[in-house]
Amino acid sequence: MSSTLFRTKKVEQSILDTEEPEHALKKSLSALDLTVFGVGVIIGTGIFVLTGTVAKNNAGPSVALAFAAAGVVCALAALCYAEFASTVPVAGSAYTFSYASLGELPAWIIGWDLVLEFALGTAVVAVGWSGYVQSLMDNAGWELPAALGSREGADGFGFDILAAALVLVLTAILVLGMKLSARITSLVVAIKVTVVLVVIIAGAFFIKGENYDPFIPKAQDVPPGESLQAPLIQLIFGWAPSNFGVMGIFTAASVVFFAFIGFDVVATAAEETRNPQRDMPRGILGSLVICTALYVAVSIVVTGMQHYSELSVDAPLADAFKATGHPWYAGFISFGAAVGLTTVCMILLLGQTRVFFAMSRDGLLPRFFSRVHPRFRTPHRPTILLGVVIAILAGFTPLNELAALVNIGTLFAFVVVAIGVLILRRTRPDLHRAFRTPWVPFIPILSVCASLWLMLNLPAETWIRFGIWMAAGFLVYFLYGRTHSLLGKRSETTVDDVLKPPPNGETP
């Protein structure tokens, strides 16, 4: 049984499966498109919200160093993703990579994990987008009925109609085609990056040097936590992390990591890229470098405009301009945030559907969902199904407490991909690798350690919820996926051919 659970799917077979007419995606993306996708999904709630939170509670002005540390963790993982995406240019990202290196059961586990990560990420961002839009509507004197606004503010029945509507509109765009999605993303990303650059350039004129003193505030011990909201590492070792000081920078890094989530989504579009061997590494690494530079610059400017102890937690960028007597910029930033979150939502939904599509094409989920649209060449069936489900989820469910699950799911994927690079280097040294992760095995091992460290800094409650989701995934796999696996059926056919008695009773 163990041999079937860890059977690997050859890279050549994965690529061959993408050429079946009914299951082939249209190749239309360039390196620029991929970079735009990456920037579009990374720059979101992190840069508009988390900057104030971690500066005020964890790191002070040194929040810039926290963003840099989180960027380094992502860069280590990005180097591993780039090798895999250029070597196995197939939809599914970490799921497909795991199938080629670790085996079917680990691939299922990571695929099931990615379904959770992208689904919750899409819903959380849609709800955040709804909040920004409602804020802009309030400024204009418009107000939605309480039952159709934010779910948090509703008494009794409540449905966030804006969040649900956004998901459904983006679902339709993804069904119509990747190139249309790329064009819309390019336009929105241009607006979003413009807003960020305005913050950096305009805010630089309002910086006061005394706001950086001290740049790394004196460390403050955090009271020991006993609840499930305490970091897992604190409950296991009885070690209390500190806010501020040098260790406060690393505590902040585990928080701002959420701001980088999404660059791995670029890898899910490998199969729809015209030249994946060349363009995937450029898209993944390029988008990460651009966003890290923007994050560091924004955090330096904002903590220079206003003392970190006075920063707003909800809207630090906008409120910092208000504090300097420039409220017009605040409205401009809120508009940019609302527009920018649409691309985050769309690209997370894109990643979700591509992983689901890849698992379906392998038979681990119903093959019904692996047929592409005859005209648009997109996986329309899983896109519509997941779009409707996520729209309902975003409309009805307050998701703030579940957002940490997105973090742990992403970090878990980072660990699996890094291990996969090590294994595939050993088992398939013959494969052509257009991009090779440097300093193997040092970089993958360092990536695993860094990701595990951030995972241990997440609340214990998050680990429990993650474990429940994984247990449900095991159940689905053993009840359906294992018996319907296309790789398993191919193996059985091969064995039957070998064992079949020769014709006319001849001795084989």
mmCIF file of C-alpha atoms in Angstrom, residues 69-78 80-81 93-94 98 102 109-110 113-114 116-118 232 250-265 403-420 444-459 462-463 466 470:
data_model
loop_
_atom_site.group_PDB
_atom_site.id
_atom_site.type_symbol
_atom_site.label_atom_id
_atom_site.label_comp_id
_atom_site.label_asym_id
_atom_site.label_seq_id
_atom_site.Cartn_x
_atom_site.Cartn_y
_atom_site.Cartn_z
ATOM 1 C CA ALA A 69 13.454 39.660 6.831
ATOM 2 C CA ALA A 70 10.084 38.340 5.610
ATOM 3 C CA GLY A 71 11.175 39.105 2.059
ATOM 4 C CA VAL A 72 14.325 37.005 2.560
ATOM 5 C CA VAL A 73 12.216 34.023 3.735
ATOM 6 C CA CYS A 74 10.053 34.365 0.634
ATOM 7 C CA ALA A 75 13.122 34.777 -1.587
ATOM 8 C CA LEU A 76 14.519 31.454 -0.364
ATOM 9 C CA ALA A 77 11.223 29.771 -1.261
ATOM 10 C CA ALA A 78 11.016 31.700 -4.543
ATOM 11 C CA CYS A 80 12.950 26.754 -5.177
ATOM 12 C CA TYR A 81 9.654 27.618 -6.889
ATOM 13 C CA SER A 93 2.165 24.872 -8.547
ATOM 14 C CA ALA A 94 3.336 23.063 -5.385
ATOM 15 C CA SER A 98 5.129 17.392 -5.113
ATOM 16 C CA LEU A 102 7.438 13.251 -3.200
ATOM 17 C CA ILE A 109 -1.935 16.870 0.973
ATOM 18 C CA ILE A 110 -0.318 19.973 -0.499
ATOM 19 C CA ASP A 113 -3.726 22.684 1.590
ATOM 20 C CA LEU A 114 -3.571 25.076 -1.384
ATOM 21 C CA LEU A 116 -7.785 26.054 1.651
ATOM 22 C CA GLU A 117 -5.130 28.754 1.315
ATOM 23 C CA PHE A 118 -6.446 30.281 -1.892
ATOM 24 C CA LEU A 232 2.743 27.566 19.372
ATOM 25 C CA PHE A 250 11.614 38.751 13.912
ATOM 26 C CA THR A 251 8.288 38.655 15.755
ATOM 27 C CA ALA A 252 7.082 41.377 13.393
ATOM 28 C CA ALA A 253 8.412 39.415 10.397
ATOM 29 C CA SER A 254 6.092 36.506 11.229
ATOM 30 C CA VAL A 255 3.185 38.970 11.156
ATOM 31 C CA VAL A 256 4.078 40.907 7.998
ATOM 32 C CA PHE A 257 4.687 37.638 6.169
ATOM 33 C CA PHE A 258 0.983 37.838 5.255
ATOM 34 C CA ALA A 259 1.867 40.857 3.131
ATOM 35 C CA PHE A 260 4.005 38.676 0.825
ATOM 36 C CA ILE A 261 1.506 35.881 0.305
ATOM 37 C CA GLY A 262 0.725 35.372 -3.335
ATOM 38 C CA PHE A 263 3.985 35.271 -5.267
ATOM 39 C CA ASP A 264 3.660 31.482 -5.354
ATOM 40 C CA VAL A 265 0.401 31.939 -7.271
ATOM 41 C CA ALA A 403 -7.005 34.592 7.999
ATOM 42 C CA ALA A 404 -4.063 33.009 9.851
ATOM 43 C CA LEU A 405 -4.883 29.733 8.086
ATOM 44 C CA VAL A 406 -3.748 31.393 4.865
ATOM 45 C CA ASN A 407 -0.328 31.999 6.454
ATOM 46 C CA ILE A 408 0.172 28.454 7.701
ATOM 47 C CA GLY A 409 -1.014 26.973 4.405
ATOM 48 C CA THR A 410 1.467 29.036 2.415
ATOM 49 C CA LEU A 411 4.381 28.261 4.721
ATOM 50 C CA PHE A 412 3.556 24.558 4.584
ATOM 51 C CA ALA A 413 3.693 24.742 0.786
ATOM 52 C CA PHE A 414 7.090 26.462 1.005
ATOM 53 C CA VAL A 415 8.441 23.587 3.119
ATOM 54 C CA VAL A 416 7.168 20.929 0.709
ATOM 55 C CA VAL A 417 8.539 22.670 -2.403
ATOM 56 C CA ALA A 418 11.994 23.111 -0.852
ATOM 57 C CA ILE A 419 12.134 19.428 0.117
ATOM 58 C CA GLY A 420 10.903 18.514 -3.366
ATOM 59 C CA PRO A 444 16.388 24.607 0.266
ATOM 60 C CA ILE A 445 17.367 23.555 3.812
ATOM 61 C CA LEU A 446 17.516 27.197 4.903
ATOM 62 C CA SER A 447 14.099 27.769 3.282
ATOM 63 C CA VAL A 448 12.602 24.855 5.256
ATOM 64 C CA CYS A 449 14.041 26.114 8.542
ATOM 65 C CA ALA A 450 12.914 29.714 7.970
ATOM 66 C CA SER A 451 9.371 28.654 7.020
ATOM 67 C CA LEU A 452 9.070 26.317 10.005
ATOM 68 C CA TRP A 453 10.244 29.105 12.310
ATOM 69 C CA LEU A 454 7.475 31.428 11.105
ATOM 70 C CA MET A 455 4.926 28.591 11.374
ATOM 71 C CA LEU A 456 5.873 28.076 15.022
ATOM 72 C CA ASN A 457 5.141 31.745 15.666
ATOM 73 C CA LEU A 458 1.503 31.297 14.584
ATOM 74 C CA PRO A 459 -1.220 30.737 17.228
ATOM 75 C CA THR A 462 -4.424 28.021 13.873
ATOM 76 C CA TRP A 463 -2.523 24.729 14.035
ATOM 77 C CA PHE A 466 -5.177 23.387 10.026
ATOM 78 C CA MET A 470 -5.862 18.132 6.757
#
